[in-house]
mmCIF file of C-alpha atoms in Angstrom:
data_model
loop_
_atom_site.group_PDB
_atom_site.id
_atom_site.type_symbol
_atom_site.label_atom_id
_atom_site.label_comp_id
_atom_site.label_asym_id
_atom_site.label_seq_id
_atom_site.Cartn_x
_atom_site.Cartn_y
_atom_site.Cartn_z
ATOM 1 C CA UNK A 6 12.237 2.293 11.794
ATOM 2 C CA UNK A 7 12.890 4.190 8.366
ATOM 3 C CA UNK A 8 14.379 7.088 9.437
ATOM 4 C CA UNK A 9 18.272 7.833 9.565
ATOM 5 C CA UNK A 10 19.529 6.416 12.932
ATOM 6 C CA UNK A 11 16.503 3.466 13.061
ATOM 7 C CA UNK A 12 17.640 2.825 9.231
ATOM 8 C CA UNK A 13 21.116 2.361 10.406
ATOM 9 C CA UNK A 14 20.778 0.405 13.325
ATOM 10 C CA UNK A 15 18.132 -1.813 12.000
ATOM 11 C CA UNK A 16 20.619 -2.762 9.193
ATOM 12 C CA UNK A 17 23.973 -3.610 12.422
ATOM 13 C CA UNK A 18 20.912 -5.066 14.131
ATOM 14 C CA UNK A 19 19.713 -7.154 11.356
ATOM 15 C CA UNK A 20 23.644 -8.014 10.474
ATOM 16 C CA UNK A 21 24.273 -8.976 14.243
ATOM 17 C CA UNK A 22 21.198 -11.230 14.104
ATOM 18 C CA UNK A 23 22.155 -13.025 11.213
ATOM 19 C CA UNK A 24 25.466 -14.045 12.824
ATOM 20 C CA UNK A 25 23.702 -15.114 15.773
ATOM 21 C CA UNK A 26 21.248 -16.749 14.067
ATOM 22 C CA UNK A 27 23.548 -19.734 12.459
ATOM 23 C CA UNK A 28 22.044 -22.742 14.132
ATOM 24 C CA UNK A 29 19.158 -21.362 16.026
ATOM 25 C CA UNK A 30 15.978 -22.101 13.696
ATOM 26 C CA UNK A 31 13.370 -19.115 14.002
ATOM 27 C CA UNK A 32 15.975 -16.919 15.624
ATOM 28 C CA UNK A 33 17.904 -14.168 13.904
ATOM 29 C CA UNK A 34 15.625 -12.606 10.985
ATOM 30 C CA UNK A 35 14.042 -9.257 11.779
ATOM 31 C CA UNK A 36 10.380 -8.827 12.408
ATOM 32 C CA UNK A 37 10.127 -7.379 8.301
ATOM 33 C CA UNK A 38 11.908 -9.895 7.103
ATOM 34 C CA UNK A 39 9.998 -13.168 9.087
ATOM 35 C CA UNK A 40 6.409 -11.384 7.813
ATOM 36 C CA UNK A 41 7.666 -10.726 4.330
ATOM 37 C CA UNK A 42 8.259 -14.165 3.917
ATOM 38 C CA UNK A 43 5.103 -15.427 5.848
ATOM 39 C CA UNK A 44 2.924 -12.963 3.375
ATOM 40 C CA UNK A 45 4.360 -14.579 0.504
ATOM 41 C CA UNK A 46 3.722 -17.900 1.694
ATOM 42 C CA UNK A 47 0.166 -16.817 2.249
ATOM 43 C CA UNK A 48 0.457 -15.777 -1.170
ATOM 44 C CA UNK A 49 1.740 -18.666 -2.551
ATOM 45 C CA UNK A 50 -1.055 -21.277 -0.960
ATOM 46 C CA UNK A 51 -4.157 -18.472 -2.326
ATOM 47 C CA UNK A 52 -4.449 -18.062 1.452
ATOM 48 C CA UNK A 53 -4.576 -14.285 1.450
ATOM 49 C CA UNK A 54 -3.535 -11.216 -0.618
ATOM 50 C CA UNK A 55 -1.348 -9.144 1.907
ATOM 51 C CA UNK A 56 1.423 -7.061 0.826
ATOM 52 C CA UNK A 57 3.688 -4.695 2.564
ATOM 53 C CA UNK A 58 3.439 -1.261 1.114
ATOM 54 C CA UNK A 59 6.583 0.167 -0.551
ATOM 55 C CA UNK A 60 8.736 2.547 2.114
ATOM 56 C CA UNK A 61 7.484 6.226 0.860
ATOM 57 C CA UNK A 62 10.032 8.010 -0.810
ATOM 58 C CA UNK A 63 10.264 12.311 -1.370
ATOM 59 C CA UNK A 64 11.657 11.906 -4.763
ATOM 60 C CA UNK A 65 13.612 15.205 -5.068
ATOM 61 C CA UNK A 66 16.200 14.712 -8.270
ATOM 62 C CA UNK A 67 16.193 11.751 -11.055
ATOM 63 C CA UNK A 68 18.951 11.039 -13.672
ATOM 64 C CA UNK A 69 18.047 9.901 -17.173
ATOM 65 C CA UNK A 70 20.559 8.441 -18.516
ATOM 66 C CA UNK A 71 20.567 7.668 -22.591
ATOM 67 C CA UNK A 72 19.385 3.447 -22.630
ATOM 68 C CA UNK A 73 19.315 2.850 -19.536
ATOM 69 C CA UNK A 74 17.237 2.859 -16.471
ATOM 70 C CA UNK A 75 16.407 6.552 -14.065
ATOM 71 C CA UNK A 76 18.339 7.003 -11.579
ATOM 72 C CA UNK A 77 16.466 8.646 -7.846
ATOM 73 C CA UNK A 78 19.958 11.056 -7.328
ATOM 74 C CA UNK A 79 18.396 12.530 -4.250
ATOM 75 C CA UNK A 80 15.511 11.348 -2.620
ATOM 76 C CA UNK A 81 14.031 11.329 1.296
ATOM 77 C CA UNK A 82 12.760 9.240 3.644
ATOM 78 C CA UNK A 83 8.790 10.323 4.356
ATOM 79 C CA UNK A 84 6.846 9.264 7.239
ATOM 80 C CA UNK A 85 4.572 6.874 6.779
ATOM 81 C CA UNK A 86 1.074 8.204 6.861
ATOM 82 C CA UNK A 87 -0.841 4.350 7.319
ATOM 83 C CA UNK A 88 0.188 0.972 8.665
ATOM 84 C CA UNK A 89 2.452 -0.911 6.620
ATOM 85 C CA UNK A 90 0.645 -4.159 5.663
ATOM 86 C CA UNK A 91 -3.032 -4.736 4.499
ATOM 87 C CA UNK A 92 -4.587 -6.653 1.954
ATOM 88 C CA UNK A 93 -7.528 -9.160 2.270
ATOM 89 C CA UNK A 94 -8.251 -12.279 3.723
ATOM 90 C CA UNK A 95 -11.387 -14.223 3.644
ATOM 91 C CA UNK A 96 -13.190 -11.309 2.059
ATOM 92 C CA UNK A 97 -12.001 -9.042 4.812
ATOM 93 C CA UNK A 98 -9.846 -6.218 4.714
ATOM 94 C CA UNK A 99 -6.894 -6.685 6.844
ATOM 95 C CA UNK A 100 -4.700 -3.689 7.901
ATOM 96 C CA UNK A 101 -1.492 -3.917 10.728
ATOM 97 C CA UNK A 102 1.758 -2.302 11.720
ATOM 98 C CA UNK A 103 4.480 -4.539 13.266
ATOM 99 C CA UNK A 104 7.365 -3.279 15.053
ATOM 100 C CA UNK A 105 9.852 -4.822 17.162
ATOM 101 C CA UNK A 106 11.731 -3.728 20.169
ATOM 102 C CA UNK A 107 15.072 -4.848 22.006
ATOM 103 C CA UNK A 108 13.586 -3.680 25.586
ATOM 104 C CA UNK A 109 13.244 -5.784 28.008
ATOM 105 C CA UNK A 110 10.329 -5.068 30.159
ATOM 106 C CA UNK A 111 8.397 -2.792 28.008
ATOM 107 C CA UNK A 112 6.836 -1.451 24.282
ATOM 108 C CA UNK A 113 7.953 1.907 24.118
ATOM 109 C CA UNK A 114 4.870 4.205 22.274
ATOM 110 C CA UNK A 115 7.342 6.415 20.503
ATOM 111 C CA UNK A 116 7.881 3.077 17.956
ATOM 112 C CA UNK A 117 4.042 4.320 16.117
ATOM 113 C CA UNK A 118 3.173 7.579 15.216
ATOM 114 C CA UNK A 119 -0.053 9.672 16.006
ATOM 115 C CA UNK A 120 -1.184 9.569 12.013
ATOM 116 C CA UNK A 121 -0.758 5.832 11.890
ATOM 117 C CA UNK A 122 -3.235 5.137 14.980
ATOM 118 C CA UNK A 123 -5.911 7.821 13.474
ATOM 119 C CA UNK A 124 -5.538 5.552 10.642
ATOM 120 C CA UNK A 125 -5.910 2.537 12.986
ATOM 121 C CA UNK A 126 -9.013 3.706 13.736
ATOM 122 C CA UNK A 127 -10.518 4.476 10.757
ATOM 123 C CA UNK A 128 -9.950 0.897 9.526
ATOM 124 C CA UNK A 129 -11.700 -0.062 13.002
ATOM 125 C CA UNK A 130 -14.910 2.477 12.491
ATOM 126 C CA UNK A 131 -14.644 0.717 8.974
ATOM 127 C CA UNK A 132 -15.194 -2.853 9.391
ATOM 128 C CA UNK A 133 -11.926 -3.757 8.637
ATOM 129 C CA UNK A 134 -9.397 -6.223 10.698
ATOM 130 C CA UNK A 135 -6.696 -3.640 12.447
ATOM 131 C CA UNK A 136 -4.054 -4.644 14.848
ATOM 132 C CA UNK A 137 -0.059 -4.485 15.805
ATOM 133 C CA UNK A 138 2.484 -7.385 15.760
ATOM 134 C CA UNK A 139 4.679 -6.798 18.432
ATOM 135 C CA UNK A 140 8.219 -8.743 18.722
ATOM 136 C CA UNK A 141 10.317 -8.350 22.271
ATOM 137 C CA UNK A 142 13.517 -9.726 19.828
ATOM 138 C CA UNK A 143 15.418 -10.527 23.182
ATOM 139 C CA UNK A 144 12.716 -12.888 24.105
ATOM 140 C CA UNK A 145 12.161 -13.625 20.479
ATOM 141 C CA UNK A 146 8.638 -13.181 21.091
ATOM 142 C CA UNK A 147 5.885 -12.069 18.964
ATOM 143 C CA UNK A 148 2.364 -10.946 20.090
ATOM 144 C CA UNK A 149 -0.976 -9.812 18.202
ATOM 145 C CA UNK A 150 -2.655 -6.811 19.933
ATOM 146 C CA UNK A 151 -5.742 -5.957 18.528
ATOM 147 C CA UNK A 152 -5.932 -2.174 17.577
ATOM 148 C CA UNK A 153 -9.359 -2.266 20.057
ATOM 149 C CA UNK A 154 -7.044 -3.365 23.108
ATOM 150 C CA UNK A 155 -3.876 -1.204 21.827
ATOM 151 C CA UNK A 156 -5.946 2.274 21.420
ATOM 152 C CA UNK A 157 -6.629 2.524 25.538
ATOM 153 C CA UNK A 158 -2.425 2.346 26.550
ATOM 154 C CA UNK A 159 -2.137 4.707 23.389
ATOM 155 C CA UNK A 160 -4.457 7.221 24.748
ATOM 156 C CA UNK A 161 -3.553 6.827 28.178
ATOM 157 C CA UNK A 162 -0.477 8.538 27.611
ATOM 158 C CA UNK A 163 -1.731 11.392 27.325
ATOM 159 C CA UNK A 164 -3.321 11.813 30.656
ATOM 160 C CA UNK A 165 -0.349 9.787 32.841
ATOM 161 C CA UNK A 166 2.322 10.200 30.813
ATOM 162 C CA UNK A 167 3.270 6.617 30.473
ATOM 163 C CA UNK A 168 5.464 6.268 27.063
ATOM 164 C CA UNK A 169 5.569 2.580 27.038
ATOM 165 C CA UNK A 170 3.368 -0.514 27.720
ATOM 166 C CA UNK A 171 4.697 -3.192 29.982
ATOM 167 C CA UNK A 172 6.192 -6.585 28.774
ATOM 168 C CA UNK A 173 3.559 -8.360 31.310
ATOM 169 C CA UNK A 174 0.706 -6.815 30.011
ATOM 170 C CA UNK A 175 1.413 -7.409 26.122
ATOM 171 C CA UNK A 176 2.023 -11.107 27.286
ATOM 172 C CA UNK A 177 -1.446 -11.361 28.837
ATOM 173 C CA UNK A 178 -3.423 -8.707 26.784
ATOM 174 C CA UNK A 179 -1.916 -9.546 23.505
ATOM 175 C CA UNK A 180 -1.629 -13.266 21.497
ATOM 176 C CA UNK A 181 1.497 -15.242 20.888
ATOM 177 C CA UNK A 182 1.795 -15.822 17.624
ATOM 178 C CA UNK A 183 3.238 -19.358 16.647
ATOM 179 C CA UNK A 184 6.165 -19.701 14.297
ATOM 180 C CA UNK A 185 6.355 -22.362 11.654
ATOM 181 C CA UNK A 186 9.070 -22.944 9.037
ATOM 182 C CA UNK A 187 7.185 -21.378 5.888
ATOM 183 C CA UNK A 188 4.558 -19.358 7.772
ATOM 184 C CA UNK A 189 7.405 -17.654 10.248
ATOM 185 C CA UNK A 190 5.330 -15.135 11.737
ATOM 186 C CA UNK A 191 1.537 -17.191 11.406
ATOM 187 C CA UNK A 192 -0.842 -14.104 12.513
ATOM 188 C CA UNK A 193 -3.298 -15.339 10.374
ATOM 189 C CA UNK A 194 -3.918 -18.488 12.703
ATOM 190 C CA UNK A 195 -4.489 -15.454 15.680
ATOM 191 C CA UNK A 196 -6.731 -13.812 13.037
ATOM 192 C CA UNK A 197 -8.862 -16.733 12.874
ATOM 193 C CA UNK A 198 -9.525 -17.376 16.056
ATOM 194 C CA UNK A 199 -10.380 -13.603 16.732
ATOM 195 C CA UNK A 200 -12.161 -12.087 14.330
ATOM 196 C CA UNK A 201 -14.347 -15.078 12.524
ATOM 197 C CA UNK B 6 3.876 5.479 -15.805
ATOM 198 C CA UNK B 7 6.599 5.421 -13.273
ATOM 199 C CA UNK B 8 9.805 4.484 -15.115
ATOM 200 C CA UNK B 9 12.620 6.635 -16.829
ATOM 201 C CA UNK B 10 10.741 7.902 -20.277
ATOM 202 C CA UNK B 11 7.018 7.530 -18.854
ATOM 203 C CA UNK B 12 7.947 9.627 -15.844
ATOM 204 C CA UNK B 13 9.436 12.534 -18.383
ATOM 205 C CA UNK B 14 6.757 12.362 -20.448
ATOM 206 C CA UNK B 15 4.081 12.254 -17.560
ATOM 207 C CA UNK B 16 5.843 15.786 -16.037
ATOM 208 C CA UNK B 17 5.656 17.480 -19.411
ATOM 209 C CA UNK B 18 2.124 16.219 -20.231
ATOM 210 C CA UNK B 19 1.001 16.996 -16.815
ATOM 211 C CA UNK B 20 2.363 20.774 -17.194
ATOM 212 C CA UNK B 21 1.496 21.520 -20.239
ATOM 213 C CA UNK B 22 -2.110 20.253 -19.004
ATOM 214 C CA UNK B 23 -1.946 22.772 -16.147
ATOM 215 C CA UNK B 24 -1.240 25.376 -18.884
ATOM 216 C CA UNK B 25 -4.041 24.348 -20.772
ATOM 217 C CA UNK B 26 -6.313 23.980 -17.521
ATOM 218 C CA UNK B 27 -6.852 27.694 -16.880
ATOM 219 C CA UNK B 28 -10.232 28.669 -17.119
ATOM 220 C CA UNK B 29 -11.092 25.112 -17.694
ATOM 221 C CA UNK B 30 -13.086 23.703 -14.512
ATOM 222 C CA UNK B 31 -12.138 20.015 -14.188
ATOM 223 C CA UNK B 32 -9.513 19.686 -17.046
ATOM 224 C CA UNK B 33 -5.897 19.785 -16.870
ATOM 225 C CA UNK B 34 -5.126 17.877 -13.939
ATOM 226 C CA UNK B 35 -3.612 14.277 -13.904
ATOM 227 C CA UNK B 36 -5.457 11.214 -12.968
ATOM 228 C CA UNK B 37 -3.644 10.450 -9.926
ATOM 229 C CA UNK B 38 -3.975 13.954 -8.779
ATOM 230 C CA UNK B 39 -7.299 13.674 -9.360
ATOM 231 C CA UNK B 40 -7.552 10.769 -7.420
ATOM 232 C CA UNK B 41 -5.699 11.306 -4.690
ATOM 233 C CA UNK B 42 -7.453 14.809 -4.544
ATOM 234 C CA UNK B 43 -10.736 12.713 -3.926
ATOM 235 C CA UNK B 44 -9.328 9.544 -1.784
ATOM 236 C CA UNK B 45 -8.370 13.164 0.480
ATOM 237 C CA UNK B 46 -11.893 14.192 0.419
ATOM 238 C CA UNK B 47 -13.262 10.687 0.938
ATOM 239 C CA UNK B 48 -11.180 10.398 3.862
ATOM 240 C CA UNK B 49 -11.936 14.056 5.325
ATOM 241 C CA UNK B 50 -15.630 13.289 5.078
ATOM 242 C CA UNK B 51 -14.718 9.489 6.449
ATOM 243 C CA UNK B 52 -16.685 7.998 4.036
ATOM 244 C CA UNK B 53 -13.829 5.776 2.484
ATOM 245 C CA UNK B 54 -10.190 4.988 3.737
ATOM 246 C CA UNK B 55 -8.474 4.368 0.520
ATOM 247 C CA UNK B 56 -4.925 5.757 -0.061
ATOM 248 C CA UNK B 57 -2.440 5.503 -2.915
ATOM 249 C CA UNK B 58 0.307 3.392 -2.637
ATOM 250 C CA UNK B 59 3.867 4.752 -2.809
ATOM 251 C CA UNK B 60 6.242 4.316 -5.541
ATOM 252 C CA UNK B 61 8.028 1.560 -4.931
ATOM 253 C CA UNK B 62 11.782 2.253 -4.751
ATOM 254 C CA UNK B 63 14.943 -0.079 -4.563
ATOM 255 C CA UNK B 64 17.156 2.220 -2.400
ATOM 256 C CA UNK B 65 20.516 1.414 -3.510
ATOM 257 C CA UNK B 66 22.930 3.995 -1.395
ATOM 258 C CA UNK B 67 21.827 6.306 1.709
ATOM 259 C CA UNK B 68 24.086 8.394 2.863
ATOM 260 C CA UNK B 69 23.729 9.519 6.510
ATOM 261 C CA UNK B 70 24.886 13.153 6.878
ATOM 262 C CA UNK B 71 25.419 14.594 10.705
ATOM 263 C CA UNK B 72 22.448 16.277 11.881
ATOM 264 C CA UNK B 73 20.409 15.933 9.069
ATOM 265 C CA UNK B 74 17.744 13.584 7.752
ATOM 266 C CA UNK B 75 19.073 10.464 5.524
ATOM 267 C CA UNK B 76 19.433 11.304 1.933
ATOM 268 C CA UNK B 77 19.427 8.511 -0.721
ATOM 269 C CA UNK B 78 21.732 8.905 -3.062
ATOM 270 C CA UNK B 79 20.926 6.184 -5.641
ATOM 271 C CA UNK B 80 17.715 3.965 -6.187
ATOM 272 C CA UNK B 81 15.632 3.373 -8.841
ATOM 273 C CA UNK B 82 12.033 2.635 -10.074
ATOM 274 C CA UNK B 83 10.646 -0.808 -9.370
ATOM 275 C CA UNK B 84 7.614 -2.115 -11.327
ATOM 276 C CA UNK B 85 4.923 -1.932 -8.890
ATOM 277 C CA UNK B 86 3.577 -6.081 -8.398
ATOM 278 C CA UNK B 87 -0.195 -4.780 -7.361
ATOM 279 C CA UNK B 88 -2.085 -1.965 -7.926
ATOM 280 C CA UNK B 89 -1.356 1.471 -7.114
ATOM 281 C CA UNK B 90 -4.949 2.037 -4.827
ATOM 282 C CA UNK B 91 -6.435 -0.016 -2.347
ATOM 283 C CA UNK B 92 -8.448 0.616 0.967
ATOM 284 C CA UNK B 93 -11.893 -0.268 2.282
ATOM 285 C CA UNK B 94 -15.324 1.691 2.091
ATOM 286 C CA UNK B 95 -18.489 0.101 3.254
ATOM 287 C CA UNK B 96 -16.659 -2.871 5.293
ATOM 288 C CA UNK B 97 -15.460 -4.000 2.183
ATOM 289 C CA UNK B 98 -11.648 -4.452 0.383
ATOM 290 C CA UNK B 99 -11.331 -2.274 -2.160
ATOM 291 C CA UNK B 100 -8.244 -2.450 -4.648
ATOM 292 C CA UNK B 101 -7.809 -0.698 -8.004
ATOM 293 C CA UNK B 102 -5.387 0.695 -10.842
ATOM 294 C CA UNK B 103 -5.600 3.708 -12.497
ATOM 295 C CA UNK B 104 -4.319 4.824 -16.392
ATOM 296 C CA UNK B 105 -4.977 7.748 -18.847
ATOM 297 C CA UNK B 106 -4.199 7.472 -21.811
ATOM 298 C CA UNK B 107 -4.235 10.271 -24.842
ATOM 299 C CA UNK B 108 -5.014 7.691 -27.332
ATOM 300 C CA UNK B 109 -8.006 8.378 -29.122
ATOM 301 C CA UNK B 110 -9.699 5.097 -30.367
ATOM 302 C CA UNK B 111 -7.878 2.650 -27.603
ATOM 303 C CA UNK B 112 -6.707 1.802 -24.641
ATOM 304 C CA UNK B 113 -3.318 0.216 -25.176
ATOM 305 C CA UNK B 114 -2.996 -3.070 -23.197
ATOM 306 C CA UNK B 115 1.146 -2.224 -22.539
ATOM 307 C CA UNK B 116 -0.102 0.163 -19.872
ATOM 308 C CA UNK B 117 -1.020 -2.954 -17.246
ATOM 309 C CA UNK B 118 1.692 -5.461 -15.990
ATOM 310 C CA UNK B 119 0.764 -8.766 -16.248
ATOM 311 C CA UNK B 120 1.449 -9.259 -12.377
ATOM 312 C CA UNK B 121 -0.969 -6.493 -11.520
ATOM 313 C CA UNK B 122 -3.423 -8.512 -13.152
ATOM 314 C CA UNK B 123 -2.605 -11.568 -11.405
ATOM 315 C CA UNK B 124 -2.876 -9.703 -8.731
ATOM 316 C CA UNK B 125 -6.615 -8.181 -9.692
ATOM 317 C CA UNK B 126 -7.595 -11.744 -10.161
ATOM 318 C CA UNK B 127 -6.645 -13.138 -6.344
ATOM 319 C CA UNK B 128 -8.631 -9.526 -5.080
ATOM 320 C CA UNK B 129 -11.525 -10.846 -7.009
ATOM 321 C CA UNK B 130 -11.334 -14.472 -5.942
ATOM 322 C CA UNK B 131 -10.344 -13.568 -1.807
ATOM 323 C CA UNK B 132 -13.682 -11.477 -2.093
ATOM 324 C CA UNK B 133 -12.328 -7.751 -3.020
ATOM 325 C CA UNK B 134 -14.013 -5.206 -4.859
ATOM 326 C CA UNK B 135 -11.541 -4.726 -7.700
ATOM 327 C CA UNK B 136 -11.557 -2.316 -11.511
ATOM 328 C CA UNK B 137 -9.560 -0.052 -13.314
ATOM 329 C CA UNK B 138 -10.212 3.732 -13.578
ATOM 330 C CA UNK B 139 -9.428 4.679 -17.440
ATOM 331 C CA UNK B 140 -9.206 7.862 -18.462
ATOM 332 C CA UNK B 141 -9.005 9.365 -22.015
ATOM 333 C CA UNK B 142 -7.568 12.455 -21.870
ATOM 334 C CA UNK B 143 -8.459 13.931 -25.131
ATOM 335 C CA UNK B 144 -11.703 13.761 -24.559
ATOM 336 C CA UNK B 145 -11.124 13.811 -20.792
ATOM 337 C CA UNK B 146 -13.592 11.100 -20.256
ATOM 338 C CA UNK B 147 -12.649 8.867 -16.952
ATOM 339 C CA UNK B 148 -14.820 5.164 -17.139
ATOM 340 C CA UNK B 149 -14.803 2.718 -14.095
ATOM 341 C CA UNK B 150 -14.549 -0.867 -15.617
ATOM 342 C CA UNK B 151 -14.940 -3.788 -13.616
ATOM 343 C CA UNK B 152 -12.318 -6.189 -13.294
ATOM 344 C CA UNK B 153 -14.321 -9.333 -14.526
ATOM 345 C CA UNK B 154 -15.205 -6.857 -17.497
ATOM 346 C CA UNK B 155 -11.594 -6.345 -17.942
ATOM 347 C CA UNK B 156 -9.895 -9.840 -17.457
ATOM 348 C CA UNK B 157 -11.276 -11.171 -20.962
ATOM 349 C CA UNK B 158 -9.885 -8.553 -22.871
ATOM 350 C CA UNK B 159 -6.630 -8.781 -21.543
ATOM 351 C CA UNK B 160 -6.583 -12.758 -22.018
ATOM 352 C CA UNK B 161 -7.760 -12.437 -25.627
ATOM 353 C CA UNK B 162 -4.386 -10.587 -26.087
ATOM 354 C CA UNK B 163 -2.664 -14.104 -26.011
ATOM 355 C CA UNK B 164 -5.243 -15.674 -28.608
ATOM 356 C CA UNK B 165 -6.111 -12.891 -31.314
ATOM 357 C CA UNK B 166 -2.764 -10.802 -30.441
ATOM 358 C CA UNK B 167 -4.992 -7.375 -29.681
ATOM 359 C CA UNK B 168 -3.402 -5.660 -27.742
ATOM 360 C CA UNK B 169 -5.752 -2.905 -26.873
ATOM 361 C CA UNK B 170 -9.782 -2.123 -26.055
ATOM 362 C CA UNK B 171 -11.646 0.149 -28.209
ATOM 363 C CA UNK B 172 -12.416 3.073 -26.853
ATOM 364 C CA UNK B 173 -16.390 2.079 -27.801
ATOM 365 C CA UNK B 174 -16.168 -0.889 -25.765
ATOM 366 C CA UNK B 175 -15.005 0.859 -22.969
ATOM 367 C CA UNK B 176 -17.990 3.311 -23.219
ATOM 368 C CA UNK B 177 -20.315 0.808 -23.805
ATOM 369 C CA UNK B 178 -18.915 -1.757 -21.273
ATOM 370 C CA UNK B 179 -17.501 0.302 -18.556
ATOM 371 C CA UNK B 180 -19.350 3.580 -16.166
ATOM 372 C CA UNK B 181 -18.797 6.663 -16.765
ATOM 373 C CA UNK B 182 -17.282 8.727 -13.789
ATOM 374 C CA UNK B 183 -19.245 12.114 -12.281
ATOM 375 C CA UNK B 184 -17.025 14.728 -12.025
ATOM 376 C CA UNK B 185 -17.522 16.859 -8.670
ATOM 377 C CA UNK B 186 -15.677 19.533 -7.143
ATOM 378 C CA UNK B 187 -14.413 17.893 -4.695
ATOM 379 C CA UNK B 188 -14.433 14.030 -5.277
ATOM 380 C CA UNK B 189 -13.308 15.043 -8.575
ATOM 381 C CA UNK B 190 -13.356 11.281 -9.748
ATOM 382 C CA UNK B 191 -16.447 10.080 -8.049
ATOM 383 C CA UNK B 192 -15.547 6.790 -8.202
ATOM 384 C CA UNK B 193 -17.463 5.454 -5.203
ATOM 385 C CA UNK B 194 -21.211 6.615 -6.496
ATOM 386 C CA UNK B 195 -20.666 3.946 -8.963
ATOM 387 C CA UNK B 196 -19.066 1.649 -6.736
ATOM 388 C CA UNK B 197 -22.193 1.946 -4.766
ATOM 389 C CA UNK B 198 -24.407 0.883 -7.744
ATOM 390 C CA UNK B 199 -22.453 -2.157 -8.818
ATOM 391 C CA UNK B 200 -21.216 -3.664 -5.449
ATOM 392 C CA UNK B 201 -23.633 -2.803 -2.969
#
């Protein structure tokens, strides 16, 4: 969702949203924006430590100016080589990637990359928590899929082809995850109930 | 490290080390190249899945040529608000910072934010294994020290006003760090003595 064209229409996505959004509650904040806030809310009550990791960034030129602060003149967008959230909860490490889609009737595969689901699975062959949060914004849905139940329709592609997972089958294979005022997107209460 | 003067000096330090390195086994690289150079060989040999953090960046202006990948144009260094390491080995949350210094009697205080610390502290109390890795570079000596044997010292700052550790209480109260070819900061044998 970093990358040029995602960058761009993530940001007329997000502005659309907000417009939409006047008077409907949970509706109209992205996906980053609803677990940002939830994290720091977990934060806030010493319910977890979870942070999203800073976007990486090729630094390629930087200004020093005299008495006051560098400036990044040119710089690049990198891929991101592990999920974008972990931390610890309950003396467990915790480690997911959340990405939302505007289809309809399906998760299109192309939203993760290969690196970030070996990573996926090291965190899984390491004991830690691993999974995806997965928002169908039309529905203004949001589902938990545990990495363990993700990694199958992952692999899967490569022997069928299939590029997407259905809508149905995140709805009964994955969790709904409840929203709440402070904790918007409250995985944590999915978390509980799955892995303790 | 990261900001305007720190990241000047850091590049000129860090060449003229790789001057001074030739011929000279484990000297002349930086501590983060160091570690990341291990966290890599940790990870090829799966024993650990610990990465570094990237430099967190408030992207001011992208600009969005035709054809071509996003350039940023303007953004500048944030202070990072945890620490620059984290991952998990052995089922376990792992979460440190790392500083050299070329001081030869101290280790200057200034080099930690205050909200890193705050940070180390909720690691330590959600159940994480949590230090600093503190290298002197004169005598290129790198010492693991335990948060809970750090957390006094940096609270006494606010009583007595020191605002450093002595380099003997950092040998006598922190580990010293094996040097190997390939985890060339073998920070995990001594992990495995104090936390396991």
């Amino acid at each position: 969702m970093r990358y040029p064209n995602g960058q761009k229409r993530k940001s007329i996505q997000k502005a659309s949203r907000q417009i939409r959004s006047i008077g409907f509650g949970n509706r109209g904040m992205t996906l980053e924006a609803d677990i940002n806030a939830t994290n720091a809310f977990y934060r806030d009550t010493d319910k977890a430590v979870i942070h999203k990791k800073p976007t990486p960034v090729q630094i390629v030129n930087v200004h020093y100016p005299k008495r006051s602060a560098a400036v990044i003149t040119e710089g690049y967008f990198k891929q991101p080589s592990t999920t974008d959230y972990n931390g610890l909860y309950r003396h467990k490490h915790i480690d997911f990637e959340a990405k939302e889609t505007k289809n309809k009737t399906r998760f299109p595969l192309a939203n993760i990359h290969g690196h970030q689901i070996d990573h996926m699975k090291s965190i899984v062959n390491h004991g830690g928590i691993c999974f995806l949060i997965i928002r169908f914004s039309i529905y203004n849905e949001t589902y938990l899929m545990p990495a363990d139940t993700f990694f199958p329709y992952w692999d899967k592609q490569f022997n069928d082809g299939r590029k997407s997972i259905p809508y149905e089958t995140i709805q009964h294979k994955g969790y709904s995850i409840p929203f709440h005022y402070q904790a918007r997107v409250d995985y944590l209460a999915i978390v509980d109930q799955l892995y303790f």
